[in-house]
CSV table of C-alpha atoms in Angstrom, one decimal:
chain,number,residue,atom,x,y,z
A,1,UNK,CA,-19.4,-32.1,-54.6
A,2,UNK,CA,-21.1,-32.7,-51.2
A,3,UNK,CA,-20.0,-35.7,-49.1
A,4,UNK,CA,-17.2,-36.7,-51.4
A,5,UNK,CA,-15.3,-38.0,-48.3
A,6,UNK,CA,-17.3,-39.6,-45.5
A,7,UNK,CA,-17.0,-38.1,-42.0
A,8,UNK,CA,-14.9,-41.2,-41.1
A,9,UNK,CA,-12.6,-40.7,-44.0
A,10,UNK,CA,-12.2,-37.0,-43.3
A,11,UNK,CA,-11.3,-37.7,-39.7
A,12,UNK,CA,-8.9,-40.5,-40.7
A,13,UNK,CA,-7.0,-38.1,-43.0
A,14,UNK,CA,-6.8,-35.5,-40.2
A,15,UNK,CA,-5.5,-38.1,-37.8
A,16,UNK,CA,-2.9,-39.3,-40.3
A,17,UNK,CA,-1.8,-35.8,-41.2
A,18,UNK,CA,-1.4,-34.8,-37.5
A,19,UNK,CA,0.6,-37.9,-36.8
A,20,UNK,CA,2.9,-37.1,-39.7
A,21,UNK,CA,3.4,-33.6,-38.5
A,22,UNK,CA,2.7,-30.3,-40.3
A,23,UNK,CA,5.3,-27.7,-41.3
A,24,UNK,CA,4.5,-24.0,-41.3
A,25,UNK,CA,4.2,-22.2,-44.7
A,26,UNK,CA,4.6,-18.5,-44.8
A,27,UNK,CA,5.4,-15.6,-47.1
A,28,UNK,CA,6.5,-12.0,-47.0
A,29,UNK,CA,3.2,-10.8,-48.6
A,30,UNK,CA,2.3,-8.3,-51.3
A,31,UNK,CA,5.0,-5.9,-50.3
A,32,UNK,CA,7.5,-8.4,-51.6
A,33,UNK,CA,5.5,-9.4,-54.6
A,34,UNK,CA,4.1,-12.6,-53.0
A,35,UNK,CA,0.6,-13.6,-51.9
A,36,UNK,CA,0.3,-13.5,-48.1
A,37,UNK,CA,0.4,-17.0,-46.7
A,38,UNK,CA,0.1,-18.3,-43.2
A,39,UNK,CA,-0.9,-21.9,-42.8
A,40,UNK,CA,0.6,-25.4,-42.1
A,41,UNK,CA,1.3,-28.0,-44.7
A,42,UNK,CA,2.3,-31.6,-45.5
A,43,UNK,CA,3.2,-32.8,-49.0
A,44,UNK,CA,3.6,-36.5,-49.8
A,45,UNK,CA,4.2,-38.2,-53.1
A,46,UNK,CA,1.6,-41.0,-53.1
A,47,UNK,CA,0.5,-42.4,-56.5
A,48,UNK,CA,-1.6,-45.1,-54.9
A,49,UNK,CA,-3.6,-42.6,-52.8
A,50,UNK,CA,-4.0,-40.3,-55.8
A,51,UNK,CA,-5.4,-43.2,-57.8
A,52,UNK,CA,-7.7,-44.4,-55.1
A,53,UNK,CA,-9.2,-40.9,-54.7
A,54,UNK,CA,-9.5,-40.5,-58.5
A,55,UNK,CA,-11.3,-43.9,-58.9
A,56,UNK,CA,-13.7,-43.1,-56.1
A,57,UNK,CA,-15.8,-40.9,-58.4
A,58,UNK,CA,-13.8,-38.1,-59.9
A,59,UNK,CA,-13.0,-40.1,-63.0
A,60,UNK,CA,-16.7,-40.4,-63.8
A,61,UNK,CA,-17.4,-36.8,-62.8
A,62,UNK,CA,-14.9,-35.4,-65.3
A,63,UNK,CA,-15.2,-38.1,-68.0
A,64,UNK,CA,-17.1,-35.8,-70.4
A,65,UNK,CA,-14.7,-32.8,-70.1
A,66,UNK,CA,-12.2,-32.2,-72.9
A,67,UNK,CA,-9.8,-29.3,-72.9
A,68,UNK,CA,-7.8,-28.6,-76.1
A,69,UNK,CA,-8.4,-32.2,-77.2
A,70,UNK,CA,-7.1,-33.6,-73.9
A,71,UNK,CA,-9.0,-35.6,-71.2
A,72,UNK,CA,-8.7,-36.0,-67.5
A,73,UNK,CA,-6.6,-39.0,-66.7
A,74,UNK,CA,-6.0,-38.9,-62.9
A,75,UNK,CA,-4.7,-36.9,-60.0
A,76,UNK,CA,-1.3,-35.4,-59.3
A,77,UNK,CA,0.4,-37.8,-57.0
A,78,UNK,CA,1.8,-34.8,-55.0
A,79,UNK,CA,-0.8,-34.8,-52.3
A,80,UNK,CA,-0.9,-31.9,-49.9
A,81,UNK,CA,-2.7,-31.5,-46.6
A,82,UNK,CA,-3.3,-27.9,-45.3
A,83,UNK,CA,-4.1,-26.8,-41.7
A,84,UNK,CA,-5.4,-23.4,-40.9
A,85,UNK,CA,-5.6,-22.5,-37.2
A,86,UNK,CA,-7.3,-19.4,-35.7
A,87,UNK,CA,-5.9,-16.3,-37.3
A,88,UNK,CA,-4.4,-18.0,-40.3
A,89,UNK,CA,-5.3,-17.4,-44.0
A,90,UNK,CA,-4.0,-17.4,-47.5
A,91,UNK,CA,-4.2,-14.1,-49.4
A,92,UNK,CA,-5.4,-13.5,-52.9
A,93,UNK,CA,-3.5,-15.7,-55.4
A,94,UNK,CA,-3.8,-18.0,-58.4
A,95,UNK,CA,-2.8,-21.6,-58.8
A,96,UNK,CA,-0.4,-22.4,-61.6
A,97,UNK,CA,-0.6,-25.4,-63.8
A,98,UNK,CA,2.1,-28.1,-63.3
A,99,UNK,CA,3.8,-29.9,-66.2
A,100,UNK,CA,4.3,-33.5,-65.2
A,101,UNK,CA,6.0,-34.6,-68.4
A,102,UNK,CA,4.9,-37.1,-71.1
A,103,UNK,CA,2.2,-34.7,-72.3
A,104,UNK,CA,0.6,-34.5,-68.9
A,105,UNK,CA,-0.2,-31.2,-67.1
A,106,UNK,CA,-2.6,-30.2,-64.4
A,107,UNK,CA,-5.8,-28.2,-65.2
A,108,UNK,CA,-8.0,-28.2,-62.1
A,109,UNK,CA,-7.3,-27.7,-58.4
A,110,UNK,CA,-9.0,-30.2,-56.2
A,111,UNK,CA,-9.7,-29.2,-52.6
A,112,UNK,CA,-11.5,-31.5,-50.2
A,113,UNK,CA,-12.5,-29.9,-46.9
A,114,UNK,CA,-11.8,-32.3,-44.0
A,115,UNK,CA,-13.5,-30.1,-41.4
A,116,UNK,CA,-16.2,-27.6,-41.7
A,117,UNK,CA,-18.7,-25.1,-40.3
A,118,UNK,CA,-21.4,-26.2,-37.9
A,119,UNK,CA,-24.4,-28.0,-39.4
A,120,UNK,CA,-28.0,-27.2,-38.4
A,121,UNK,CA,-28.5,-29.2,-35.2
A,122,UNK,CA,-31.5,-31.2,-34.1
A,123,UNK,CA,-31.9,-33.2,-30.9
A,124,UNK,CA,-30.0,-36.2,-32.2
A,125,UNK,CA,-27.0,-33.9,-33.2
A,126,UNK,CA,-26.4,-32.5,-29.7
A,127,UNK,CA,-24.7,-35.7,-28.4
A,128,UNK,CA,-22.7,-36.1,-31.6
A,129,UNK,CA,-21.4,-32.5,-31.4
A,130,UNK,CA,-20.1,-33.2,-27.8
A,131,UNK,CA,-18.3,-36.3,-29.1
A,132,UNK,CA,-16.7,-34.6,-32.0
A,133,UNK,CA,-13.0,-34.0,-31.5
A,134,UNK,CA,-12.8,-30.8,-33.5
A,135,UNK,CA,-15.1,-27.8,-33.0
A,136,UNK,CA,-16.9,-26.3,-36.0
A,137,UNK,CA,-15.1,-23.8,-38.1
A,138,UNK,CA,-16.0,-20.1,-38.2
A,139,UNK,CA,-14.5,-18.3,-41.2
A,140,UNK,CA,-12.1,-20.1,-43.6
A,141,UNK,CA,-14.2,-19.5,-46.7
A,142,UNK,CA,-12.6,-19.9,-50.2
A,143,UNK,CA,-13.5,-16.7,-52.1
A,144,UNK,CA,-13.2,-16.2,-55.8
A,145,UNK,CA,-12.9,-12.9,-57.7
A,146,UNK,CA,-13.9,-12.5,-61.3
A,147,UNK,CA,-11.3,-12.1,-64.1
A,148,UNK,CA,-8.3,-11.8,-61.7
A,149,UNK,CA,-9.5,-8.2,-61.2
A,150,UNK,CA,-7.8,-7.0,-64.4
A,151,UNK,CA,-8.5,-5.7,-67.9
A,152,UNK,CA,-9.6,-8.5,-70.2
A,153,UNK,CA,-7.4,-8.5,-73.4
A,154,UNK,CA,-10.3,-9.2,-75.8
A,155,UNK,CA,-12.5,-6.4,-74.3
A,156,UNK,CA,-12.4,-2.7,-74.1
A,157,UNK,CA,-13.7,-2.5,-70.6
A,158,UNK,CA,-12.7,-3.6,-67.1
A,159,UNK,CA,-14.8,-6.5,-65.8
A,160,UNK,CA,-17.0,-5.9,-62.8
A,161,UNK,CA,-15.5,-7.7,-59.8
A,162,UNK,CA,-17.7,-10.6,-59.0
A,163,UNK,CA,-17.1,-12.7,-55.9
A,164,UNK,CA,-18.2,-16.3,-55.1
A,165,UNK,CA,-17.8,-17.6,-51.5
A,166,UNK,CA,-17.5,-21.3,-50.6
A,167,UNK,CA,-17.8,-22.2,-46.9
A,168,UNK,CA,-15.9,-25.3,-45.9
A,169,UNK,CA,-18.1,-28.3,-45.2
A,170,UNK,CA,-16.7,-31.6,-43.9
A,171,UNK,CA,-16.1,-34.0,-46.8
A,172,UNK,CA,-17.0,-31.5,-49.6
A,173,UNK,CA,-14.9,-31.4,-52.7
A,174,UNK,CA,-14.3,-28.2,-54.6
A,175,UNK,CA,-12.8,-28.2,-58.1
A,176,UNK,CA,-11.7,-25.0,-59.9
A,177,UNK,CA,-9.7,-24.5,-63.1
A,178,UNK,CA,-6.2,-23.2,-62.7
A,179,UNK,CA,-3.3,-22.1,-64.8
A,180,UNK,CA,-3.9,-19.3,-67.3
A,181,UNK,CA,-7.7,-19.4,-66.7
A,182,UNK,CA,-7.4,-19.5,-62.9
A,183,UNK,CA,-9.7,-17.0,-61.0
A,184,UNK,CA,-8.0,-14.9,-58.3
A,185,UNK,CA,-9.0,-16.4,-55.0
A,186,UNK,CA,-8.1,-16.5,-51.3
A,187,UNK,CA,-8.7,-18.6,-48.2
A,188,UNK,CA,-10.3,-16.3,-45.6
A,189,UNK,CA,-9.2,-16.0,-42.0
A,190,UNK,CA,-10.2,-18.7,-39.6
A,191,UNK,CA,-11.7,-17.2,-36.5
A,192,UNK,CA,-12.7,-20.4,-34.7
A,193,UNK,CA,-11.8,-24.0,-35.0
A,194,UNK,CA,-9.2,-25.6,-37.3
A,195,UNK,CA,-9.6,-25.9,-41.0
A,196,UNK,CA,-8.1,-29.0,-42.6
A,197,UNK,CA,-7.9,-29.5,-46.4
A,198,UNK,CA,-6.9,-32.3,-48.7
A,199,UNK,CA,-5.3,-30.9,-51.9
A,200,UNK,CA,-4.3,-32.3,-55.3
A,201,UNK,CA,-4.7,-31.4,-59.0
A,202,UNK,CA,-6.5,-33.0,-61.9
A,203,UNK,CA,-4.1,-34.1,-64.6
A,204,UNK,CA,-5.0,-34.0,-68.3
A,205,UNK,CA,-3.3,-35.7,-71.2
């Protein structure tokens, strides 16, 4: 969903997250049975913020989707902000569903990129680029791999590995299913700039 957050909203979230202070998140990697992870994170429990983002358009976007008789009812109030500096990335992994009790569980991951790659410039853009506090991102794509790269139980063949790559763009929202249907995916290495992401989950009940 392009332009889900405005540039002003994206920059305000970055400023607030930087003011709160990030903590580094790392892992030991595949050698220890973990996805490789190297980024910075903040996690806050904010039901009001989750509801505000949900009511800004997501509720309408997902209103016709039913999964096992359940409908989307809101966002997980556990809001996370991610920061990837140059050289940081998150290796291949899946996102698990979260049971929130009272018949509620998460079904989709919501990512909103707060910074992004350079846009095609015209003469009017040159001054704006100079005024921008953060330089454009190179790298940092979210890449998906088909069928978790494994044998499908219902079939007698191994699925061809299909990839889809999503480049970060300021204010763009990306939704993907998670839990037992989650596609294997990764956040590629950032080679220039700083990648900021707003993260939550869509709750069904």
